[in-house]
Amino acid sequence: MSTSPKNLYHRRLVAEPAAKSCWICYKPSSTVLITPDQDDYFYICPGHLKDGKFAIAKDAEDLAEKKRKEDLDKEIESVKKEYEEKMKKKIDKKQKESGEKDKAESSSAEKEADEAEREKEKKLKELEGKKEPEKPKVDGPRIFELQKNFWQMRLQKKRDAEVARRNQQRLRQPGLFPSVPSNENFPGFSAYHTAAGKGSHAVSSL
């Protein structure tokens, strides 16, 4: 039992020399939309993929997740930079204030530095915990659903192709058309043909 086709197409790129006519405007394009099971594909200009009347991007969630990850990375870098600057200022201040002070104060400064470092590590660990496993980088949407009219056109094209394929198979089948009758199939045909020939010969000789 065949499953019903799904209205989902993955975007692929081919080399520029392999570009073919866009399904919509017939201009050369190296962008291809193909179904996951590869039973249908067509070339399309990238501009049409931005037209909501043609197709809808279905991997918007992936793009949103990518943006969230980028924002997290920026926040992590910001936290690192903030703590590094804070520690630098604190150490500089302690050095100026302490001067020739005893080791007890120096030890206190080191303790504060350790606490600040632990606080930074804790904050970074919290941010890292929000991250998810790496996903393939996406350069714009890569999964699309065609709008109803265009999807119906693709289905009709597939149906027409299937009908043509079956017709070709029938034409190649032996016994599709009746064969020319032979003398073996019709024993009286040869005798009749001979008698008819003699009769016509007798008429012509008169």
GROMACS .gro file of C-alpha atoms in nm:
model
  206
    1MET     CA    1   0.000   0.000   0.000
    2SER     CA    2   0.161   0.327  -0.113
    3THR     CA    3   0.170   0.618   0.127
    4SER     CA    4   0.025   0.952   0.026
    5PRO     CA    5   0.290   1.203  -0.085
    6LYS     CA    6   0.394   1.468   0.164
    7ASN     CA    7   0.404   1.833   0.075
    8LEU     CA    8   0.759   1.889   0.196
    9TYR     CA    9   1.059   1.991  -0.014
   10HIS     CA   10   1.421   2.025   0.091
   11ARG     CA   11   1.636   2.292  -0.066
   12ARG     CA   12   1.956   2.178  -0.237
   13LEU     CA   13   2.221   2.359  -0.437
   14VAL     CA   14   2.391   2.231  -0.752
   15ALA     CA   15   2.701   2.365  -0.926
   16GLU     CA   16   2.639   2.671  -1.144
   17PRO     CA   17   2.718   2.480  -1.468
   18ALA     CA   18   2.439   2.236  -1.376
   19ALA     CA   19   2.178   2.512  -1.338
   20LYS     CA   20   1.847   2.456  -1.517
   21SER     CA   21   1.530   2.652  -1.590
   22CYS     CA   22   1.327   2.768  -1.293
   23TRP     CA   23   0.987   2.597  -1.276
   24ILE     CA   24   0.814   2.934  -1.237
   25CYS     CA   25   1.000   3.191  -1.449
   26TYR     CA   26   1.228   2.965  -1.663
   27LYS     CA   27   1.543   3.160  -1.570
   28PRO     CA   28   1.854   2.948  -1.499
   29SER     CA   29   1.878   2.849  -1.132
   30SER     CA   30   2.111   2.629  -0.929
   31THR     CA   31   1.859   2.594  -0.644
   32VAL     CA   32   1.660   2.271  -0.634
   33LEU     CA   33   1.361   2.171  -0.423
   34ILE     CA   34   1.336   1.794  -0.377
   35THR     CA   35   1.111   1.570  -0.168
   36PRO     CA   36   1.273   1.361   0.108
   37ASP     CA   37   1.205   1.038  -0.084
   38GLN     CA   38   1.330   1.202  -0.407
   39ASP     CA   39   1.017   1.122  -0.607
   40ASP     CA   40   0.976   1.483  -0.718
   41TYR     CA   41   1.210   1.776  -0.768
   42PHE     CA   42   1.231   2.101  -0.961
   43TYR     CA   43   1.462   2.397  -1.005
   44ILE     CA   44   1.350   2.725  -0.851
   45CYS     CA   45   1.488   3.078  -0.817
   46PRO     CA   46   1.576   3.168  -0.455
   47GLY     CA   47   1.358   3.478  -0.485
   48HIS     CA   48   1.043   3.267  -0.524
   49LEU     CA   49   1.119   3.093  -0.194
   50LYS     CA   50   1.074   3.427  -0.018
   51ASP     CA   51   0.725   3.463  -0.163
   52GLY     CA   52   0.469   3.341   0.091
   53LYS     CA   53   0.219   3.288  -0.189
   54PHE     CA   54   0.447   3.022  -0.337
   55ALA     CA   55   0.581   2.835  -0.035
   56ILE     CA   56   0.611   2.850   0.343
   57ALA     CA   57   0.937   2.785   0.527
   58LYS     CA   58   0.883   2.492   0.765
   59ASP     CA   59   1.216   2.502   0.946
   60ALA     CA   60   1.147   2.839   1.111
   61GLU     CA   61   1.191   2.666   1.447
   62ASP     CA   62   1.544   2.565   1.349
   63LEU     CA   63   1.622   2.924   1.258
   64ALA     CA   64   1.475   3.049   1.586
   65GLU     CA   65   1.690   2.797   1.775
   66LYS     CA   66   1.997   2.911   1.583
   67LYS     CA   67   1.928   3.272   1.681
   68ARG     CA   68   1.875   3.170   2.044
   69LYS     CA   69   2.209   2.990   2.043
   70GLU     CA   70   2.383   3.291   1.889
   71ASP     CA   71   2.232   3.515   2.157
   72LEU     CA   72   2.354   3.274   2.427
   73ASP     CA   73   2.705   3.276   2.282
   74LYS     CA   74   2.704   3.654   2.287
   75GLU     CA   75   2.583   3.656   2.648
   76ILE     CA   76   2.856   3.411   2.750
   77GLU     CA   77   3.122   3.624   2.587
   78SER     CA   78   2.976   3.931   2.756
   79VAL     CA   79   2.988   3.761   3.098
   80LYS     CA   80   3.349   3.656   3.044
   81LYS     CA   81   3.450   4.004   2.939
   82GLU     CA   82   3.260   4.165   3.226
   83TYR     CA   83   3.427   3.948   3.491
   84GLU     CA   84   3.770   3.989   3.337
   85GLU     CA   85   3.735   4.366   3.344
   86LYS     CA   86   3.594   4.358   3.697
   87MET     CA   87   3.882   4.143   3.820
   88LYS     CA   88   4.141   4.360   3.650
   89LYS     CA   89   4.002   4.673   3.815
   90LYS     CA   90   3.981   4.503   4.155
   91ILE     CA   91   4.338   4.377   4.136
   92ASP     CA   92   4.468   4.715   4.020
   93LYS     CA   93   4.284   4.887   4.304
   94LYS     CA   94   4.418   4.644   4.564
   95GLN     CA   95   4.771   4.688   4.438
   96LYS     CA   96   4.744   5.066   4.465
   97GLU     CA   97   4.589   5.056   4.811
   98SER     CA   98   4.810   4.789   4.958
   99GLY     CA   99   5.147   4.916   4.847
  100GLU     CA  100   5.382   4.772   5.105
  101LYS     CA  101   5.106   4.624   5.325
  102ASP     CA  102   5.151   4.285   5.484
  103LYS     CA  103   5.075   3.948   5.328
  104ALA     CA  104   4.744   3.917   5.515
  105GLU     CA  105   4.586   4.184   5.297
  106SER     CA  106   4.743   4.029   4.989
  107SER     CA  107   4.591   3.696   5.089
  108SER     CA  108   4.252   3.864   5.131
  109ALA     CA  109   4.275   4.004   4.778
  110GLU     CA  110   4.356   3.661   4.641
  111LYS     CA  111   4.057   3.516   4.828
  112GLU     CA  112   3.827   3.775   4.675
  113ALA     CA  113   3.970   3.698   4.333
  114ASP     CA  114   3.901   3.327   4.383
  115GLU     CA  115   3.543   3.398   4.487
  116ALA     CA  116   3.488   3.618   4.184
  117GLU     CA  117   3.633   3.347   3.961
  118ARG     CA  118   3.398   3.087   4.111
  119GLU     CA  119   3.104   3.321   4.061
  120LYS     CA  120   3.202   3.368   3.699
  121GLU     CA  121   3.234   2.992   3.643
  122LYS     CA  122   2.892   2.935   3.800
  123LYS     CA  123   2.731   3.194   3.574
  124LEU     CA  124   2.899   3.051   3.264
  125LYS     CA  125   2.791   2.698   3.357
  126GLU     CA  126   2.429   2.816   3.383
  127LEU     CA  127   2.448   2.972   3.039
  128GLU     CA  128   2.618   2.666   2.888
  129GLY     CA  129   2.340   2.450   3.032
  130LYS     CA  130   2.089   2.636   2.818
  131LYS     CA  131   2.268   2.527   2.505
  132GLU     CA  132   2.157   2.226   2.301
  133PRO     CA  133   2.368   1.991   2.085
  134GLU     CA  134   2.515   2.147   1.775
  135LYS     CA  135   2.292   2.141   1.467
  136PRO     CA  136   2.397   2.182   1.105
  137LYS     CA  137   2.436   2.545   1.012
  138VAL     CA  138   2.140   2.679   0.818
  139ASP     CA  139   2.181   2.951   0.561
  140GLY     CA  140   1.820   3.058   0.545
  141PRO     CA  141   1.520   2.824   0.535
  142ARG     CA  142   1.590   2.479   0.388
  143ILE     CA  143   1.254   2.300   0.421
  144PHE     CA  144   0.944   2.427   0.242
  145GLU     CA  145   0.576   2.348   0.204
  146LEU     CA  146   0.422   2.455  -0.126
  147GLN     CA  147   0.103   2.656  -0.124
  148LYS     CA  148  -0.206   2.456  -0.220
  149ASN     CA  149  -0.228   2.552  -0.590
  150PHE     CA  150   0.139   2.482  -0.658
  151TRP     CA  151   0.123   2.155  -0.463
  152GLN     CA  152  -0.173   2.042  -0.675
  153MET     CA  153   0.025   2.127  -0.989
  154ARG     CA  154   0.313   1.908  -0.871
  155LEU     CA  155   0.073   1.622  -0.791
  156GLN     CA  156  -0.086   1.650  -1.136
  157LYS     CA  157   0.257   1.647  -1.299
  158LYS     CA  158   0.346   1.329  -1.108
  159ARG     CA  159   0.015   1.167  -1.208
  160ASP     CA  160   0.070   1.256  -1.574
  161ALA     CA  161   0.422   1.116  -1.562
  162GLU     CA  162   0.292   0.793  -1.406
  163VAL     CA  163   0.023   0.756  -1.676
  164ALA     CA  164   0.283   0.812  -1.949
  165ARG     CA  165   0.515   0.556  -1.789
  166ARG     CA  166   0.240   0.293  -1.776
  167ASN     CA  167   0.143   0.360  -2.137
  168GLN     CA  168   0.503   0.308  -2.244
  169GLN     CA  169   0.512  -0.021  -2.055
  170ARG     CA  170   0.193  -0.139  -2.227
  171LEU     CA  171   0.331  -0.052  -2.570
  172ARG     CA  172   0.637  -0.266  -2.501
  173GLN     CA  173   0.432  -0.567  -2.390
  174PRO     CA  174   0.418  -0.855  -2.644
  175GLY     CA  175   0.070  -0.952  -2.760
  176LEU     CA  176  -0.074  -0.604  -2.708
  177PHE     CA  177  -0.168  -0.581  -3.077
  178PRO     CA  178  -0.311  -0.877  -3.281
  179SER     CA  179  -0.058  -1.052  -3.502
  180VAL     CA  180  -0.104  -1.112  -3.878
  181PRO     CA  181  -0.295  -1.440  -3.934
  182SER     CA  182  -0.080  -1.727  -4.057
  183ASN     CA  183  -0.168  -2.034  -4.268
  184GLU     CA  184  -0.115  -2.250  -3.963
  185ASN     CA  185  -0.390  -2.069  -3.778
  186PHE     CA  186  -0.626  -2.079  -4.078
  187PRO     CA  187  -0.570  -2.406  -4.280
  188GLY     CA  188  -0.835  -2.322  -4.543
  189PHE     CA  189  -0.684  -1.981  -4.613
  190SER     CA  190  -0.403  -2.120  -4.833
  191ALA     CA  191  -0.637  -2.340  -5.044
  192TYR     CA  192  -0.879  -2.052  -5.090
  193HIS     CA  193  -0.599  -1.816  -5.190
  194THR     CA  194  -0.469  -2.073  -5.447
  195ALA     CA  195  -0.816  -2.129  -5.597
  196ALA     CA  196  -0.882  -1.758  -5.615
  197GLY     CA  197  -0.552  -1.713  -5.795
  198LYS     CA  198  -0.636  -1.978  -6.052
  199GLY     CA  199  -0.978  -1.827  -6.113
  200SER     CA  200  -0.837  -1.485  -6.179
  201HIS     CA  201  -0.580  -1.638  -6.414
  202ALA     CA  202  -0.857  -1.816  -6.611
  203VAL     CA  203  -1.054  -1.492  -6.646
  204SER     CA  204  -0.752  -1.302  -6.769
  205SER     CA  205  -0.677  -1.569  -7.035
  206LEU     CA  206  -1.024  -1.542  -7.194
   0.00000   0.00000   0.00000
